[in-house]
Short mmCIF file of C-alpha atoms and ligand atoms in Angstrom, two decimals:
data_model
loop_
_atom_site.label_atom_id
_atom_site.label_comp_id
_atom_site.label_asym_id
_atom_site.label_seq_id
_atom_site.Cartn_x
_atom_site.Cartn_y
_atom_site.Cartn_z
CA MET A 1 108.55 92.79 125.60
CA ARG A 2 108.92 89.20 126.78
CA VAL A 3 105.54 87.71 127.67
CA PHE A 4 104.61 84.66 129.77
CA VAL A 5 101.08 83.25 129.40
CA THR A 6 99.60 80.50 131.60
CA GLY A 7 96.83 78.37 130.11
CA ALA A 8 98.31 78.90 126.65
CA THR A 9 96.45 75.89 125.25
CA GLY A 10 93.09 77.16 126.54
CA HIS A 11 90.29 79.02 124.79
CA ILE A 12 91.40 82.45 126.00
CA GLY A 13 95.10 81.77 126.61
CA SER A 14 95.75 80.46 123.10
CA ALA A 15 94.24 83.57 121.51
CA VAL A 16 96.03 85.88 123.95
CA ALA A 17 99.42 84.22 123.45
CA ALA A 18 99.00 84.33 119.65
CA ALA A 19 98.01 88.02 119.79
CA PHE A 20 101.12 88.95 121.78
CA ALA A 21 103.30 87.00 119.34
CA ARG A 22 101.56 88.69 116.39
CA ALA A 23 102.22 92.06 117.99
CA GLY A 24 105.94 91.27 117.86
CA HIS A 25 106.49 90.29 121.48
CA GLU A 26 108.60 87.27 122.40
CA THR A 27 105.88 85.06 123.88
CA ILE A 28 106.21 81.98 126.05
CA GLY A 29 103.19 79.80 126.77
CA LEU A 30 102.81 77.44 129.74
CA VAL A 31 101.50 74.04 128.65
CA ARG A 32 100.99 70.88 130.64
CA ASP A 33 100.74 68.49 127.73
CA LEU A 34 103.46 68.45 125.10
CA ARG A 35 101.05 66.93 122.57
CA LYS A 36 99.25 70.31 122.47
CA THR A 37 102.17 72.50 121.48
CA ALA A 38 101.80 72.44 117.67
CA PRO A 39 99.19 75.24 117.37
CA LEU A 40 101.24 77.37 119.76
CA GLU A 41 104.41 76.93 117.79
CA ALA A 42 102.49 77.63 114.58
CA ALA A 43 101.52 80.95 116.17
CA GLU A 44 105.18 81.61 117.07
CA VAL A 45 104.61 81.07 120.77
CA VAL A 46 107.36 79.17 122.60
CA PRO A 47 105.90 76.38 124.76
CA VAL A 48 107.22 75.68 128.25
CA LEU A 49 106.11 72.58 130.11
CA GLY A 50 104.64 73.01 133.59
CA THR A 51 101.57 73.10 135.78
CA MET A 52 100.00 75.37 138.37
CA GLU A 53 100.67 72.62 140.92
CA GLU A 54 104.42 73.06 140.46
CA PRO A 55 105.27 76.71 139.84
CA ASP A 56 108.93 76.08 140.65
CA ALA A 57 109.24 74.44 137.23
CA TRP A 58 108.43 77.69 135.41
CA ARG A 59 109.29 80.41 137.95
CA GLU A 60 112.64 81.19 136.39
CA VAL A 61 111.24 81.43 132.87
CA ALA A 62 108.45 83.71 134.08
CA GLY A 63 111.04 85.74 135.98
CA ARG A 64 112.65 86.71 132.69
CA CYS A 65 109.39 88.16 131.39
CA SER A 66 108.00 91.65 131.94
CA VAL A 67 104.43 90.73 130.97
CA LEU A 68 102.80 87.97 133.02
CA VAL A 69 99.38 86.81 131.89
CA HIS A 70 97.27 84.36 133.85
CA CYS A 71 94.69 82.55 131.71
CA ALA A 72 94.91 79.02 133.16
CA VAL A 73 92.01 77.54 135.07
CA ASP A 74 91.86 74.12 136.68
CA SER A 75 88.47 72.43 136.81
CA SER A 76 89.20 70.24 139.85
CA ASP A 77 88.21 70.88 143.49
CA ARG A 78 91.52 72.68 143.86
CA SER A 79 90.60 75.28 141.25
CA TRP A 80 90.67 78.36 143.50
CA ASP A 81 93.75 77.24 145.46
CA LEU A 82 95.67 76.70 142.23
CA HIS A 83 94.40 80.00 140.84
CA ARG A 84 95.69 81.90 143.88
CA ALA A 85 98.97 79.95 143.92
CA ALA A 86 99.63 80.61 140.23
CA LEU A 87 98.93 84.32 140.58
CA GLY A 88 101.20 84.50 143.64
CA ALA A 89 103.96 82.68 141.75
CA LEU A 90 103.65 85.11 138.83
CA ARG A 91 103.80 88.07 141.22
CA ASP A 92 106.91 86.67 142.91
CA ALA A 93 108.61 85.36 139.78
CA ALA A 94 110.15 88.63 138.76
CA ARG A 95 110.31 90.52 142.04
CA ASP A 96 113.69 92.03 141.19
CA ARG A 97 112.54 93.47 137.88
CA THR A 98 110.88 96.82 137.58
CA ASP A 99 108.34 97.77 134.95
CA ARG A 100 106.40 94.52 134.98
CA VAL A 101 102.73 94.00 134.39
CA LEU A 102 100.50 91.17 135.62
CA LEU A 103 97.22 90.57 133.80
CA ALA A 104 94.78 88.34 135.68
CA THR A 105 91.76 86.84 133.95
CA SER A 106 88.52 87.19 135.89
CA GLY A 107 85.01 87.21 134.41
CA VAL A 108 81.80 89.24 134.26
CA TRP A 109 79.82 86.68 136.23
CA VAL A 110 81.08 88.45 139.38
CA TYR A 111 78.49 91.18 138.63
CA GLY A 112 75.70 88.64 139.02
CA ASP A 113 72.33 89.17 137.37
CA THR A 114 72.46 92.79 136.22
CA GLY A 115 69.06 93.12 134.59
CA GLU A 116 68.78 95.45 131.60
CA ALA A 117 70.75 98.48 132.81
CA ALA A 118 74.45 98.40 131.92
CA VAL A 119 76.90 97.90 134.78
CA ASP A 120 80.56 98.91 134.69
CA GLU A 121 83.71 98.35 136.73
CA SER A 122 82.42 100.59 139.54
CA THR A 123 79.28 98.51 140.12
CA PRO A 124 79.21 96.48 143.36
CA LEU A 125 79.79 92.77 142.81
CA ASP A 126 77.19 90.08 143.39
CA PRO A 127 78.70 86.78 142.21
CA PRO A 128 76.76 83.53 142.04
CA THR A 129 77.87 81.02 144.69
CA PHE A 130 80.28 79.08 142.51
CA SER A 131 82.25 82.28 141.69
CA ALA A 132 82.08 83.65 145.23
CA PRO A 133 85.90 83.46 145.76
CA ARG A 134 86.57 85.51 142.61
CA PRO A 135 86.14 89.06 143.99
CA ALA A 136 88.67 88.46 146.79
CA VAL A 137 91.19 87.08 144.28
CA ASP A 138 90.66 90.11 142.01
CA ALA A 139 91.05 92.45 144.99
CA ALA A 140 94.30 90.76 146.02
CA VAL A 141 95.72 91.16 142.51
CA LEU A 142 94.79 94.85 142.49
CA SER A 143 96.39 95.32 145.92
CA TRP A 144 99.75 94.16 144.49
CA ASN A 145 99.84 97.12 142.11
CA GLY A 146 102.86 99.32 142.78
CA ALA A 147 106.63 99.12 143.32
CA GLY A 148 107.45 98.28 139.72
CA LEU A 149 104.51 95.93 139.21
CA ARG A 150 101.35 97.02 137.40
CA THR A 151 98.42 94.73 137.98
CA LEU A 152 95.25 94.57 135.91
CA VAL A 153 92.16 92.42 136.24
CA ILE A 154 90.40 91.64 132.96
CA ARG A 155 86.74 90.61 133.10
CA PRO A 156 85.69 89.00 129.81
CA GLY A 157 82.11 88.27 128.89
CA CYS A 158 81.30 84.87 127.43
CA VAL A 159 84.10 84.32 124.92
CA TYR A 160 83.00 83.09 121.50
CA GLY A 161 85.03 82.21 118.39
CA GLY A 162 87.42 79.36 117.62
CA GLY A 163 86.53 76.24 119.59
CA GLY A 164 83.72 78.16 121.21
CA SER A 165 83.95 77.52 124.97
CA LEU A 166 80.41 78.04 126.35
CA THR A 167 78.93 78.58 122.90
CA ALA A 168 80.36 75.22 121.75
CA ALA A 169 77.57 73.46 123.66
CA TRP A 170 74.96 75.07 121.37
CA PHE A 171 76.72 73.83 118.23
CA GLU A 172 77.41 70.44 119.71
CA SER A 173 73.84 69.74 120.83
CA ALA A 174 72.40 71.08 117.58
CA ALA A 175 74.77 69.03 115.40
CA ARG A 176 74.43 65.86 117.47
CA ASP A 177 70.86 65.93 118.79
CA GLY A 178 69.09 68.21 116.31
CA ALA A 179 68.40 71.11 118.72
CA ALA A 180 70.64 73.67 120.45
CA ARG A 181 70.31 73.13 124.19
CA ILE A 182 70.05 76.13 126.50
CA VAL A 183 69.44 76.63 130.19
CA GLY A 184 66.13 78.32 130.98
CA ASP A 185 63.82 80.20 128.62
CA GLY A 186 66.68 82.03 126.86
CA GLU A 187 65.11 85.47 127.29
CA ASN A 188 68.27 86.44 129.21
CA ARG A 189 71.30 88.02 127.56
CA TRP A 190 74.93 87.08 128.03
CA ALA A 191 77.64 89.71 127.92
CA MET A 192 79.88 88.41 125.12
CA VAL A 193 83.17 89.05 123.38
CA HIS A 194 85.00 87.44 120.47
CA ARG A 195 88.26 85.89 121.61
CA ASP A 196 90.35 87.83 119.10
CA ASP A 197 88.88 91.14 120.30
CA LEU A 198 89.57 90.01 123.85
CA ALA A 199 93.16 89.09 122.99
CA ASP A 200 93.63 92.54 121.45
CA LEU A 201 92.51 94.08 124.74
CA TYR A 202 95.16 92.09 126.67
CA VAL A 203 97.90 93.32 124.33
CA ARG A 204 96.71 96.93 124.58
CA ALA A 205 96.46 96.67 128.36
CA ALA A 206 100.00 95.29 128.65
CA GLU A 207 101.41 97.97 126.35
CA SER A 208 99.57 100.77 128.19
CA GLY A 209 100.84 102.31 131.39
CA LEU A 210 97.68 101.32 133.25
CA GLY A 211 97.87 99.61 136.62
CA GLY A 212 95.58 98.88 139.53
CA GLU A 213 92.51 98.74 137.28
CA VAL A 214 89.71 96.37 136.41
CA LEU A 215 88.80 96.27 132.72
CA ASN A 216 85.60 94.71 131.44
CA ALA A 217 85.84 93.10 128.02
CA THR A 218 82.50 92.81 126.25
CA ASP A 219 81.24 93.72 122.81
CA ARG A 220 78.05 95.68 122.11
CA SER A 221 75.92 92.77 120.95
CA ARG A 222 72.63 92.45 122.86
CA ALA A 223 70.98 89.34 121.41
CA THR A 224 69.12 87.07 123.79
CA VAL A 225 70.50 83.61 124.52
CA LEU A 226 67.49 82.25 122.61
CA ASP A 227 68.42 84.28 119.52
CA CYS A 228 72.03 83.08 119.78
CA ALA A 229 70.96 79.46 120.19
CA ARG A 230 68.57 79.68 117.23
CA ALA A 231 71.38 81.09 115.09
CA ALA A 232 73.71 78.30 116.27
CA SER A 233 71.03 75.73 115.51
CA ARG A 234 70.48 77.09 111.98
CA ALA A 235 74.23 77.15 111.34
CA ALA A 236 74.51 73.52 112.48
CA GLY A 237 71.70 72.40 110.17
CA ALA A 238 69.07 71.98 112.93
CA GLU A 239 66.72 74.58 111.38
CA GLY A 240 66.67 76.83 114.43
CA ARG A 241 65.37 74.19 116.83
CA VAL A 242 66.18 74.88 120.48
CA GLU A 243 65.71 72.65 123.52
CA HIS A 244 65.14 74.33 126.89
CA VAL A 245 66.53 72.73 130.03
CA PRO A 246 65.04 74.05 133.28
CA VAL A 247 67.66 75.73 135.48
CA GLU A 248 67.16 73.26 138.36
CA GLN A 249 67.64 70.32 136.00
CA ALA A 250 70.78 71.91 134.53
CA VAL A 251 72.18 72.48 138.02
CA ALA A 252 71.53 68.83 138.88
CA ALA A 253 73.37 67.74 135.72
CA MET A 254 76.19 70.32 135.54
CA GLY A 255 76.51 71.63 139.07
CA PRO A 256 76.05 75.21 140.32
CA PHE A 257 78.00 76.47 137.30
CA ALA A 258 74.73 76.18 135.35
CA THR A 259 73.29 79.15 137.27
CA GLY A 260 75.85 81.32 135.45
CA LEU A 261 74.30 80.30 132.14
CA ALA A 262 70.93 81.64 133.29
CA LEU A 263 72.22 85.07 134.33
CA ASN A 264 70.86 88.09 132.52
CA GLN A 265 73.74 90.53 132.03
CA HIS A 266 74.47 93.88 130.45
CA VAL A 267 78.09 94.78 131.06
CA ALA A 268 79.72 97.87 129.56
CA SER A 269 83.37 98.11 128.55
CA TRP A 270 83.59 101.88 128.15
CA LYS A 271 86.73 102.01 130.27
CA ALA A 272 88.73 99.82 127.88
CA VAL A 273 87.37 101.80 124.94
CA ARG A 274 88.36 105.13 126.50
CA ARG A 275 91.59 104.18 128.27
CA LEU A 276 93.00 101.70 125.74
CA GLY A 277 91.39 102.84 122.48
CA TRP A 278 89.96 99.31 122.30
CA THR A 279 87.29 98.70 119.66
CA PRO A 280 85.76 95.25 119.39
CA ARG A 281 85.72 94.40 115.68
CA HIS A 282 83.33 91.47 115.74
CA ALA A 283 79.63 91.93 115.09
CA GLY A 284 78.34 89.49 117.68
CA PHE A 285 77.51 85.79 117.81
CA VAL A 286 74.24 85.86 115.84
CA ASP A 287 75.62 87.58 112.76
CA GLU A 288 78.70 85.40 112.68
CA ALA A 289 77.09 82.05 113.61
CA PRO A 290 77.71 80.26 110.27
CA ARG A 291 81.45 80.89 110.31
CA LEU A 292 81.63 80.34 114.07
CA PHE A 293 80.05 76.93 113.49
CA ALA A 294 82.69 76.15 110.86
CA ALA A 295 85.42 77.26 113.27
CA TRP A 296 83.98 75.11 116.06
CA ARG A 297 83.78 72.08 113.73
CA ALA A 298 87.33 72.61 112.46
CA SER A 299 88.75 72.92 115.97
CA ARG A 300 87.37 69.60 117.20
CA PRO A 301 89.75 66.68 117.56
CA GLU A 302 89.56 64.26 114.63
CA GLY A 303 86.79 61.72 115.08
CA ALA A 304 84.99 63.74 117.80
N1 NAP B 401 85.60 80.94 128.30
C1 NAP B 401 84.84 81.96 128.68
O1 NAP B 401 83.81 82.26 128.05
C2 NAP B 401 85.26 82.80 129.86
C3 NAP B 401 84.56 83.98 130.14
C4 NAP B 401 84.95 84.76 131.22
C5 NAP B 401 86.01 84.37 132.02
N2 NAP B 401 86.65 83.20 131.75
C6 NAP B 401 87.77 82.84 132.62
O2 NAP B 401 88.95 82.83 131.85
C7 NAP B 401 89.87 81.87 132.36
C8 NAP B 401 90.29 80.95 131.23
O3 NAP B 401 89.14 80.33 130.69
P1 NAP B 401 89.21 79.43 129.36
O4 NAP B 401 87.81 79.38 128.85
O5 NAP B 401 90.30 79.89 128.46
O6 NAP B 401 89.58 78.00 129.98
P2 NAP B 401 90.01 76.69 129.20
O7 NAP B 401 89.73 76.78 127.75
O8 NAP B 401 89.44 75.55 129.96
O9 NAP B 401 91.60 76.66 129.37
C9 NAP B 401 92.18 76.37 130.59
C10 NAP B 401 93.68 76.37 130.42
O10 NAP B 401 94.29 76.13 131.70
C11 NAP B 401 95.15 75.00 131.59
N3 NAP B 401 95.17 74.29 132.86
C12 NAP B 401 94.16 73.63 133.48
N4 NAP B 401 94.57 73.12 134.65
C13 NAP B 401 95.89 73.43 134.75
C14 NAP B 401 96.89 73.17 135.73
N5 NAP B 401 96.59 72.48 136.84
N6 NAP B 401 98.12 73.67 135.53
C15 NAP B 401 98.42 74.36 134.40
N7 NAP B 401 97.52 74.63 133.44
C16 NAP B 401 96.27 74.18 133.62
C17 NAP B 401 94.55 74.16 130.47
O11 NAP B 401 95.50 73.25 129.98
P3 NAP B 401 95.06 71.94 129.14
O12 NAP B 401 94.86 72.41 127.73
O13 NAP B 401 96.21 71.02 129.28
O14 NAP B 401 93.79 71.42 129.76
C18 NAP B 401 94.19 75.26 129.48
O15 NAP B 401 95.35 75.72 128.83
C19 NAP B 401 89.13 81.18 133.51
O16 NAP B 401 89.48 81.77 134.73
C20 NAP B 401 87.67 81.44 133.20
O17 NAP B 401 86.86 81.41 134.36
C21 NAP B 401 86.32 82.41 130.69
#
């Protein structure tokens, strides 16, 4: 299959693009900065220059692909507009082709604070304010399923591994300031997934005949955020020290996004296990913290 991945230089997109290439698919990755192409090319992904602002630049390339994967996210005020526009452009790029699949990246924060009982794809959504537009975007993508286009919405938990994304902040604060910084008391649990397990799910989903489905992507680890942060702190040489930042203070510093970090979530991925034969291979953040720290350190730009 020929695969087109947006956000191919990102935390999720880079792993997803590499996994498709490893699985033998001709994979093209959208990049907006040519200085970032080397790791993609090393993974046998072909970079194409473009942005979500200007889909015309990549529409034709995407139109030649039967697998369209949206992993890009823009952090500006235009984030949701660009997200919708990019998904629409992917949908329209290959209208004449049949047998296409569009994979849209969502996230488990749309379930809100779940408490201790596991939720699945059938659970009503309750997103925090900053992700409020997400359910409507997911619903639109699902509504496009049919007439030669399969659409799937993937909802990853917090994605660890490699450069670390949200978990990078634990390593960074521990290495720099001597304590891993977390929001709140840390008695909450994040739903989590290693990025290579997540990437495997994308490949399986694309290769399956599934369409019109939401698929959660979380592993079975159930450590508290405090346990994860302590493990990160130990791995970074800070002897398990953790600094707690009250939620209100974190919101003042980071914006409403910080409320997501305080969510307590238990999200099941039975559907992907049953329907795709997906088995997360990674043991969870706590057990792997020392080598995750090494991966985070190695992935930082020189001098950072
Ligand atoms: N990370 C997680 O733990 C997690 C968990 C659940 C869901 N998600 C969701 O997964 C998606 C991807 O997250 P991520 O963590 O992989 O993000 P990320 O690491 O920040 O990567 C974002 C990607 O989008 C690209 N990008 C940004 N603005 C762009 C624009 N205007 N046009 C074209 N490309 C643009 C970036 O390019 P540059 O490299 O040039 O900046 C990068 O490749 C998001 O929707 C996020 O909400 C993430």
